[in-house]
Amino acid sequence: MIQVEHLTVRYGDKVALDDVSLSIPRTGVTALVGPSGCGKTTLLRVLGGLMQPQQGTISGLTPAETAFLFQENRLLPWRTVLQHLTDVAPRHPSVEPQHWLSLVELEWEEGSYPTALSGGMARRLALGRCLALERDVLLLDEPFTGVDPQRAQRILQRLRDLGKPVILVAHEPHLTQSCDRVVELK
Amino acid sequence: MSPKLRNMLFRVAIPLAVWLGVWQLAAWWVGRDLLLPAPASVAACLVELGQTPEFWLSALSTLARVVCGLVGGVVLGTLLAFLTHFSLWADRIFSPAIRVLRATPVVCFILLVYLWVARANIPGLIAGMMVLPVVWGSLTAGLKAVDGQLLELARSYGFSRLKTLRLIYLPSLRPHFTAALLNGFGLAWKSGVAAEVLCPPKFAIGSSIQQARQALETPELFAWTAVIVFLSLVLEGLLGLWLKPRGEGAT
């Protein structure tokens, strides 16, 4: 179980998270939902160790075991689709990088550069790269932005089949309905 | 006419013909080779010079000095840019010195270095000293502009320093490096030849220019200047081709 206790995060004078406490099981897919600006991304970033809270603690999760999908794609224009995956894969990967490409339905784009990809394809490449890290917990910030609903559903099902805990920020109701649990931030 | 040929005609041949025409008219109007030689006199002088071994030895020696200075300035400027970007103390110590180097007129350095260094080494050293601040300034600006989001991704995904350098810093710096190299090359030529004129080594374009000036051989002065311009343009073109981004994902 991942325990978040009395978490407070401020950006200058602005409070992003105010004394938030919650528990997230380390199984299945958990969706973080809530209105824009409620602190979903901030919570995910704190869970991934990308920022330190001013107050509060997190237990049951270490940053080293998380693979973080950023809200922006952050692709490298000078690397091909396949290179994006091989660049981040562990020294002895359990599967070939092509496995992750087929999981995100990009197997035909191995040699393409990011500039040649559509918005949805670029998003799926960013997700594929995150999976190629082969870490134990997936933290995904709006993973299906620009991806058509049917494809997003298929990929979400494959993520679930990996058997790893997934915590994702999502706005789309059809996706949150497919998650194992929904945590609402206000 | 093919588009390539038409392009050559409009971009090179016609402007060149216009300026040669202006030069010829001015030479007729002046009427004295000593003050302004005609293009034909300069061409004849160039052909005559080209038949002597000293001409080729001088041109190649100057070229070698300028290239050595350029390479030295680029290597040192690049190392210093990384050092001053990543180390606060290196920034405090080296950045003011490099800014002083950038602001000092080249002639001051030439005359100063003349006291300390063998004549044959001065042009290369001066060329390097002029290139260094240009490369440093351009790469420092480039390093500051590297996308912070990509660097955060590198940290989060556990990239080593070497991998971050190879996959993020170097490709991001490529346009800055290209601009610095092309600007630095022009500077290296100008400052290198100026150093040769003021501290003439045995075989050098600058020494030949100085000799032509002292002998009032104005056509020869023009001929050597044409050699400098020609070599500079050809090498700049080759450098541009070498630095040209290749492939779809090139920067």
Short mmCIF file of N, CA and C in Angstrom, two decimals, chain B residues 6-149:
data_model
loop_
_atom_site.label_atom_id
_atom_site.label_comp_id
_atom_site.label_asym_id
_atom_site.label_seq_id
_atom_site.Cartn_x
_atom_site.Cartn_y
_atom_site.Cartn_z
N ARG B 6 20.50 28.38 -63.78
CA ARG B 6 19.88 29.70 -63.68
C ARG B 6 20.21 30.33 -62.32
N ASN B 7 20.17 29.51 -61.29
CA ASN B 7 20.49 29.97 -59.95
C ASN B 7 21.92 30.49 -59.87
N MET B 8 22.85 29.72 -60.48
CA MET B 8 24.26 30.11 -60.51
C MET B 8 24.42 31.45 -61.24
N LEU B 9 23.67 31.57 -62.36
CA LEU B 9 23.77 32.77 -63.19
C LEU B 9 23.32 34.00 -62.40
N PHE B 10 22.14 33.88 -61.75
CA PHE B 10 21.57 35.04 -61.05
C PHE B 10 22.26 35.34 -59.73
N ARG B 11 22.75 34.30 -59.07
CA ARG B 11 23.31 34.51 -57.74
C ARG B 11 24.82 34.75 -57.74
N VAL B 12 25.51 34.25 -58.77
CA VAL B 12 26.97 34.38 -58.77
C VAL B 12 27.48 35.17 -59.98
N ALA B 13 27.15 34.66 -61.17
CA ALA B 13 27.78 35.21 -62.38
C ALA B 13 27.40 36.68 -62.61
N ILE B 14 26.11 37.01 -62.55
CA ILE B 14 25.69 38.38 -62.86
C ILE B 14 26.22 39.38 -61.81
N PRO B 15 26.07 39.12 -60.49
CA PRO B 15 26.64 40.07 -59.52
C PRO B 15 28.16 40.23 -59.69
N LEU B 16 28.84 39.10 -59.98
CA LEU B 16 30.29 39.16 -60.15
C LEU B 16 30.65 40.04 -61.36
N ALA B 17 29.91 39.85 -62.47
CA ALA B 17 30.16 40.63 -63.68
C ALA B 17 29.91 42.12 -63.42
N VAL B 18 28.84 42.43 -62.68
CA VAL B 18 28.50 43.83 -62.38
C VAL B 18 29.64 44.49 -61.60
N TRP B 19 30.14 43.78 -60.55
CA TRP B 19 31.18 44.38 -59.72
C TRP B 19 32.53 44.48 -60.44
N LEU B 20 32.81 43.48 -61.29
CA LEU B 20 34.04 43.56 -62.10
C LEU B 20 33.95 44.75 -63.05
N GLY B 21 32.74 44.97 -63.60
CA GLY B 21 32.50 46.11 -64.50
C GLY B 21 32.72 47.43 -63.77
N VAL B 22 32.20 47.52 -62.55
CA VAL B 22 32.37 48.74 -61.75
C VAL B 22 33.86 48.98 -61.47
N TRP B 23 34.54 47.90 -61.14
CA TRP B 23 35.99 47.97 -60.84
C TRP B 23 36.75 48.47 -62.09
N GLN B 24 36.41 47.87 -63.26
CA GLN B 24 37.09 48.24 -64.50
C GLN B 24 36.85 49.73 -64.83
N LEU B 25 35.60 50.18 -64.66
CA LEU B 25 35.27 51.58 -64.95
C LEU B 25 36.06 52.51 -64.02
N ALA B 26 36.10 52.11 -62.73
CA ALA B 26 36.84 52.93 -61.75
C ALA B 26 38.32 52.98 -62.10
N ALA B 27 38.87 51.83 -62.56
CA ALA B 27 40.29 51.78 -62.92
C ALA B 27 40.58 52.69 -64.12
N TRP B 28 39.66 52.70 -65.12
CA TRP B 28 39.80 53.59 -66.29
C TRP B 28 39.78 55.05 -65.83
N TRP B 29 38.85 55.31 -64.92
CA TRP B 29 38.65 56.70 -64.46
C TRP B 29 39.90 57.19 -63.70
N VAL B 30 40.47 56.30 -62.84
CA VAL B 30 41.67 56.67 -62.07
C VAL B 30 42.88 56.75 -63.00
N GLY B 31 43.00 55.74 -63.86
CA GLY B 31 44.04 55.77 -64.90
C GLY B 31 45.45 55.46 -64.43
N ARG B 32 45.64 55.00 -63.19
CA ARG B 32 46.99 54.65 -62.71
C ARG B 32 46.96 53.33 -61.95
N ASP B 33 47.76 52.36 -62.43
CA ASP B 33 47.80 51.03 -61.79
C ASP B 33 48.28 51.10 -60.34
N LEU B 34 49.09 52.10 -60.06
CA LEU B 34 49.63 52.24 -58.70
C LEU B 34 48.51 52.49 -57.68
N LEU B 35 47.51 53.28 -58.11
CA LEU B 35 46.41 53.60 -57.18
C LEU B 35 45.29 52.56 -57.25
N LEU B 36 44.89 52.21 -58.48
CA LEU B 36 43.83 51.20 -58.64
C LEU B 36 44.08 50.41 -59.92
N PRO B 37 44.66 49.21 -59.77
CA PRO B 37 44.92 48.40 -60.97
C PRO B 37 43.62 47.84 -61.55
N ALA B 38 43.62 47.63 -62.88
CA ALA B 38 42.43 47.06 -63.54
C ALA B 38 42.35 45.56 -63.24
N PRO B 39 41.16 44.97 -63.34
CA PRO B 39 41.02 43.53 -63.08
C PRO B 39 41.98 42.70 -63.93
N ALA B 40 42.20 43.10 -65.19
CA ALA B 40 43.08 42.32 -66.07
C ALA B 40 44.53 42.33 -65.55
N SER B 41 44.98 43.47 -65.01
CA SER B 41 46.35 43.55 -64.47
C SER B 41 46.49 42.62 -63.27
N VAL B 42 45.47 42.62 -62.43
CA VAL B 42 45.49 41.77 -61.23
C VAL B 42 45.49 40.30 -61.63
N ALA B 43 44.66 39.96 -62.64
CA ALA B 43 44.60 38.57 -63.09
C ALA B 43 45.96 38.14 -63.65
N ALA B 44 46.59 39.02 -64.42
CA ALA B 44 47.91 38.70 -65.01
C ALA B 44 48.94 38.49 -63.90
N CYS B 45 48.87 39.34 -62.89
CA CYS B 45 49.79 39.24 -61.75
C CYS B 45 49.57 37.92 -61.00
N LEU B 46 48.30 37.55 -60.90
CA LEU B 46 47.94 36.31 -60.19
C LEU B 46 48.50 35.09 -60.94
N VAL B 47 48.37 35.12 -62.25
CA VAL B 47 48.89 34.01 -63.07
C VAL B 47 50.41 33.92 -62.91
N GLU B 48 51.04 35.09 -62.93
CA GLU B 48 52.50 35.14 -62.79
C GLU B 48 52.94 34.59 -61.42
N LEU B 49 52.23 35.02 -60.39
CA LEU B 49 52.54 34.56 -59.02
C LEU B 49 52.35 33.05 -58.90
N GLY B 50 51.30 32.56 -59.53
CA GLY B 50 50.95 31.14 -59.44
C GLY B 50 52.01 30.23 -60.01
N GLN B 51 52.90 30.79 -60.81
CA GLN B 51 53.95 29.97 -61.43
C GLN B 51 55.19 29.84 -60.53
N THR B 52 55.18 30.53 -59.39
CA THR B 52 56.34 30.44 -58.49
C THR B 52 56.03 29.50 -57.32
N PRO B 53 57.01 28.73 -56.87
CA PRO B 53 56.76 27.83 -55.72
C PRO B 53 56.46 28.61 -54.44
N GLU B 54 57.04 29.82 -54.33
CA GLU B 54 56.82 30.63 -53.11
C GLU B 54 55.34 30.95 -52.91
N PHE B 55 54.65 31.15 -54.04
CA PHE B 55 53.23 31.47 -53.95
C PHE B 55 52.47 30.35 -53.23
N TRP B 56 52.69 29.12 -53.69
CA TRP B 56 51.97 27.98 -53.10
C TRP B 56 52.42 27.72 -51.66
N LEU B 57 53.71 27.90 -51.44
CA LEU B 57 54.25 27.70 -50.08
C LEU B 57 53.62 28.72 -49.11
N SER B 58 53.54 29.98 -49.57
CA SER B 58 52.96 31.03 -48.73
C SER B 58 51.47 30.76 -48.46
N ALA B 59 50.73 30.41 -49.54
CA ALA B 59 49.28 30.18 -49.39
C ALA B 59 49.03 29.00 -48.45
N LEU B 60 49.78 27.92 -48.64
CA LEU B 60 49.58 26.72 -47.81
C LEU B 60 50.00 26.97 -46.36
N SER B 61 51.10 27.73 -46.17
CA SER B 61 51.56 28.02 -44.80
C SER B 61 50.50 28.84 -44.06
N THR B 62 49.98 29.86 -44.74
CA THR B 62 48.94 30.69 -44.11
C THR B 62 47.72 29.83 -43.77
N LEU B 63 47.34 29.01 -44.74
CA LEU B 63 46.18 28.14 -44.53
C LEU B 63 46.40 27.24 -43.30
N ALA B 64 47.59 26.65 -43.21
CA ALA B 64 47.89 25.75 -42.09
C ALA B 64 47.84 26.52 -40.77
N ARG B 65 48.41 27.73 -40.75
CA ARG B 65 48.40 28.51 -39.50
C ARG B 65 46.98 28.85 -39.08
N VAL B 66 46.16 29.29 -40.05
CA VAL B 66 44.78 29.68 -39.74
C VAL B 66 43.99 28.47 -39.23
N VAL B 67 44.15 27.33 -39.91
CA VAL B 67 43.40 26.13 -39.50
C VAL B 67 43.84 25.68 -38.11
N CYS B 68 45.15 25.72 -37.84
CA CYS B 68 45.65 25.34 -36.50
C CYS B 68 45.05 26.27 -35.44
N GLY B 69 45.07 27.57 -35.73
CA GLY B 69 44.49 28.54 -34.79
C GLY B 69 43.02 28.29 -34.57
N LEU B 70 42.31 28.02 -35.67
CA LEU B 70 40.87 27.76 -35.59
C LEU B 70 40.59 26.54 -34.72
N VAL B 71 41.31 25.45 -35.00
CA VAL B 71 41.09 24.21 -34.24
C VAL B 71 41.40 24.44 -32.75
N GLY B 72 42.52 25.10 -32.48
CA GLY B 72 42.89 25.37 -31.09
C GLY B 72 41.84 26.22 -30.39
N GLY B 73 41.39 27.28 -31.07
CA GLY B 73 40.37 28.17 -30.48
C GLY B 73 39.07 27.45 -30.25
N VAL B 74 38.68 26.59 -31.19
CA VAL B 74 37.41 25.86 -31.06
C VAL B 74 37.48 24.87 -29.89
N VAL B 75 38.59 24.13 -29.82
CA VAL B 75 38.73 23.12 -28.75
C VAL B 75 38.73 23.81 -27.38
N LEU B 76 39.56 24.84 -27.25
CA LEU B 76 39.67 25.53 -25.96
C LEU B 76 38.37 26.26 -25.61
N GLY B 77 37.76 26.91 -26.60
CA GLY B 77 36.49 27.62 -26.38
C GLY B 77 35.39 26.67 -25.94
N THR B 78 35.36 25.47 -26.54
CA THR B 78 34.34 24.48 -26.19
C THR B 78 34.56 23.98 -24.76
N LEU B 79 35.81 23.64 -24.44
CA LEU B 79 36.11 23.15 -23.08
C LEU B 79 35.76 24.22 -22.04
N LEU B 80 36.14 25.47 -22.33
CA LEU B 80 35.87 26.55 -21.37
C LEU B 80 34.37 26.81 -21.23
N ALA B 81 33.63 26.67 -22.32
CA ALA B 81 32.17 26.88 -22.25
C ALA B 81 31.54 25.87 -21.29
N PHE B 82 31.93 24.60 -21.41
CA PHE B 82 31.38 23.57 -20.52
C PHE B 82 31.84 23.82 -19.08
N LEU B 83 33.11 24.16 -18.94
CA LEU B 83 33.67 24.38 -17.59
C LEU B 83 32.96 25.55 -16.90
N THR B 84 32.81 26.67 -17.59
CA THR B 84 32.20 27.84 -16.95
C THR B 84 30.69 27.64 -16.76
N HIS B 85 30.08 26.76 -17.56
CA HIS B 85 28.64 26.51 -17.38
C HIS B 85 28.38 25.64 -16.15
N PHE B 86 29.25 24.66 -15.95
CA PHE B 86 28.98 23.69 -14.88
C PHE B 86 29.70 24.00 -13.57
N SER B 87 30.70 24.88 -13.60
CA SER B 87 31.41 25.19 -12.37
C SER B 87 31.33 26.69 -12.08
N LEU B 88 30.78 27.01 -10.91
CA LEU B 88 30.62 28.42 -10.52
C LEU B 88 31.99 29.10 -10.40
N TRP B 89 32.95 28.35 -9.83
CA TRP B 89 34.28 28.94 -9.63
C TRP B 89 34.99 29.17 -10.96
N ALA B 90 34.85 28.21 -11.86
CA ALA B 90 35.45 28.39 -13.20
C ALA B 90 34.80 29.58 -13.89
N ASP B 91 33.50 29.74 -13.70
CA ASP B 91 32.78 30.87 -14.30
C ASP B 91 33.33 32.19 -13.75
N ARG B 92 33.51 32.23 -12.43
CA ARG B 92 34.00 33.46 -11.80
C ARG B 92 35.42 33.81 -12.27
N ILE B 93 36.22 32.78 -12.49
CA ILE B 93 37.62 33.04 -12.84
C ILE B 93 37.79 33.29 -14.35
N PHE B 94 37.20 32.43 -15.17
CA PHE B 94 37.49 32.50 -16.62
C PHE B 94 36.59 33.48 -17.39
N SER B 95 35.30 33.58 -17.01
CA SER B 95 34.38 34.39 -17.83
C SER B 95 34.84 35.84 -17.98
N PRO B 96 35.26 36.52 -16.88
CA PRO B 96 35.72 37.91 -17.08
C PRO B 96 36.93 37.99 -18.01
N ALA B 97 37.84 37.01 -17.88
CA ALA B 97 39.05 37.02 -18.72
C ALA B 97 38.68 36.85 -20.20
N ILE B 98 37.71 35.97 -20.46
CA ILE B 98 37.31 35.74 -21.86
C ILE B 98 36.60 36.98 -22.41
N ARG B 99 35.83 37.67 -21.55
CA ARG B 99 35.16 38.89 -22.00
C ARG B 99 36.19 39.98 -22.33
N VAL B 100 37.26 40.04 -21.53
CA VAL B 100 38.34 41.01 -21.81
C VAL B 100 38.99 40.67 -23.16
N LEU B 101 39.22 39.36 -23.36
CA LEU B 101 39.82 38.89 -24.62
C LEU B 101 38.96 39.31 -25.81
N ARG B 102 37.61 39.19 -25.62
CA ARG B 102 36.67 39.51 -26.70
C ARG B 102 36.67 41.02 -27.00
N ALA B 103 36.87 41.83 -25.94
CA ALA B 103 36.74 43.28 -26.11
C ALA B 103 38.04 43.94 -26.58
N THR B 104 39.18 43.21 -26.46
CA THR B 104 40.48 43.83 -26.79
C THR B 104 40.71 43.82 -28.31
N PRO B 105 41.14 44.96 -28.90
CA PRO B 105 41.41 44.98 -30.35
C PRO B 105 42.52 44.00 -30.71
N VAL B 106 42.36 43.35 -31.84
CA VAL B 106 43.30 42.30 -32.24
C VAL B 106 44.73 42.84 -32.38
N VAL B 107 44.85 44.10 -32.83
CA VAL B 107 46.19 44.66 -33.05
C VAL B 107 46.99 44.75 -31.74
N CYS B 108 46.32 45.01 -30.63
CA CYS B 108 46.99 45.07 -29.32
C CYS B 108 47.62 43.71 -29.01
N PHE B 109 46.87 42.65 -29.24
CA PHE B 109 47.39 41.31 -28.96
C PHE B 109 48.56 40.98 -29.89
N ILE B 110 48.41 41.34 -31.16
CA ILE B 110 49.48 41.00 -32.12
C ILE B 110 50.80 41.64 -31.67
N LEU B 111 50.76 42.91 -31.32
CA LEU B 111 51.99 43.61 -30.94
C LEU B 111 52.55 43.10 -29.62
N LEU B 112 51.64 42.73 -28.72
CA LEU B 112 52.06 42.21 -27.41
C LEU B 112 52.70 40.82 -27.56
N VAL B 113 52.02 39.96 -28.32
CA VAL B 113 52.48 38.58 -28.49
C VAL B 113 53.82 38.55 -29.24
N TYR B 114 54.04 39.57 -30.09
CA TYR B 114 55.28 39.69 -30.86
C TYR B 114 56.50 39.67 -29.92
N LEU B 115 56.31 40.19 -28.70
CA LEU B 115 57.41 40.25 -27.74
C LEU B 115 57.74 38.88 -27.15
N TRP B 116 56.77 37.99 -27.14
CA TRP B 116 56.95 36.74 -26.39
C TRP B 116 57.08 35.48 -27.25
N VAL B 117 56.52 35.52 -28.46
CA VAL B 117 56.39 34.27 -29.23
C VAL B 117 57.16 34.37 -30.54
N ALA B 118 57.65 33.22 -31.02
CA ALA B 118 58.36 33.19 -32.31
C ALA B 118 57.42 33.66 -33.42
N ARG B 119 57.97 34.39 -34.37
CA ARG B 119 57.16 35.03 -35.41
C ARG B 119 56.24 34.05 -36.15
N ALA B 120 56.78 32.87 -36.46
CA ALA B 120 56.01 31.90 -37.25
C ALA B 120 54.76 31.42 -36.50
N ASN B 121 54.80 31.51 -35.16
CA ASN B 121 53.66 30.99 -34.38
C ASN B 121 52.61 32.05 -34.07
N ILE B 122 52.95 33.33 -34.32
CA ILE B 122 52.02 34.39 -33.92
C ILE B 122 50.67 34.33 -34.66
N PRO B 123 50.65 34.18 -36.00
CA PRO B 123 49.35 34.19 -36.68
C PRO B 123 48.37 33.13 -36.15
N GLY B 124 48.88 31.91 -35.96
CA GLY B 124 48.02 30.83 -35.45
C GLY B 124 47.50 31.14 -34.06
N LEU B 125 48.41 31.65 -33.22
CA LEU B 125 48.03 31.98 -31.84
C LEU B 125 46.96 33.09 -31.83
N ILE B 126 47.17 34.11 -32.66
CA ILE B 126 46.22 35.22 -32.72
C ILE B 126 44.86 34.73 -33.25
N ALA B 127 44.91 33.90 -34.29
CA ALA B 127 43.66 33.36 -34.85
C ALA B 127 42.89 32.60 -33.76
N GLY B 128 43.62 31.77 -33.02
CA GLY B 128 42.99 31.01 -31.93
C GLY B 128 42.40 31.91 -30.87
N MET B 129 43.14 32.98 -30.52
CA MET B 129 42.66 33.91 -29.48
C MET B 129 41.41 34.66 -29.91
N MET B 130 41.26 34.88 -31.21
CA MET B 130 40.07 35.56 -31.71
C MET B 130 38.87 34.61 -31.80
N VAL B 131 39.17 33.34 -32.10
CA VAL B 131 38.09 32.35 -32.26
C VAL B 131 37.54 31.91 -30.90
N LEU B 132 38.43 31.77 -29.94
CA LEU B 132 38.04 31.25 -28.62
C LEU B 132 36.81 31.96 -28.00
N PRO B 133 36.81 33.30 -27.88
CA PRO B 133 35.66 33.96 -27.25
C PRO B 133 34.36 33.81 -28.04
N VAL B 134 34.49 33.71 -29.38
CA VAL B 134 33.29 33.54 -30.21
C VAL B 134 32.66 32.18 -29.93
N VAL B 135 33.49 31.15 -29.92
CA VAL B 135 33.00 29.79 -29.66
C VAL B 135 32.46 29.70 -28.24
N TRP B 136 33.20 30.25 -27.30
CA TRP B 136 32.79 30.22 -25.89
C TRP B 136 31.42 30.92 -25.72
N GLY B 137 31.29 32.11 -26.31
CA GLY B 137 30.04 32.88 -26.16
C GLY B 137 28.86 32.14 -26.75
N SER B 138 29.05 31.58 -27.94
CA SER B 138 27.95 30.91 -28.61
C SER B 138 27.54 29.63 -27.86
N LEU B 139 28.54 28.86 -27.42
CA LEU B 139 28.22 27.61 -26.71
C LEU B 139 27.66 27.88 -25.31
N THR B 140 28.13 28.95 -24.68
CA THR B 140 27.59 29.29 -23.36
C THR B 140 26.10 29.63 -23.49
N ALA B 141 25.77 30.42 -24.52
CA ALA B 141 24.35 30.74 -24.76
C ALA B 141 23.58 29.46 -25.07
N GLY B 142 24.18 28.57 -25.85
CA GLY B 142 23.53 27.30 -26.20
C GLY B 142 23.31 26.43 -24.98
N LEU B 143 24.28 26.37 -24.09
CA LEU B 143 24.15 25.55 -22.88
C LEU B 143 23.03 26.07 -21.98
N LYS B 144 22.91 27.42 -21.93
CA LYS B 144 21.84 28.00 -21.10
C LYS B 144 20.47 27.70 -21.70
N ALA B 145 20.45 27.51 -23.04
CA ALA B 145 19.16 27.31 -23.72
C ALA B 145 18.76 25.83 -23.82
N VAL B 146 19.58 24.92 -23.31
CA VAL B 146 19.21 23.50 -23.38
C VAL B 146 17.90 23.28 -22.60
N ASP B 147 16.99 22.56 -23.20
CA ASP B 147 15.64 22.37 -22.65
C ASP B 147 15.69 21.72 -21.25
N GLY B 148 15.25 22.47 -20.25
CA GLY B 148 15.25 21.97 -18.88
C GLY B 148 14.36 20.74 -18.71
N GLN B 149 13.30 20.66 -19.50
CA GLN B 149 12.40 19.49 -19.41
C GLN B 149 13.12 18.21 -19.85
#
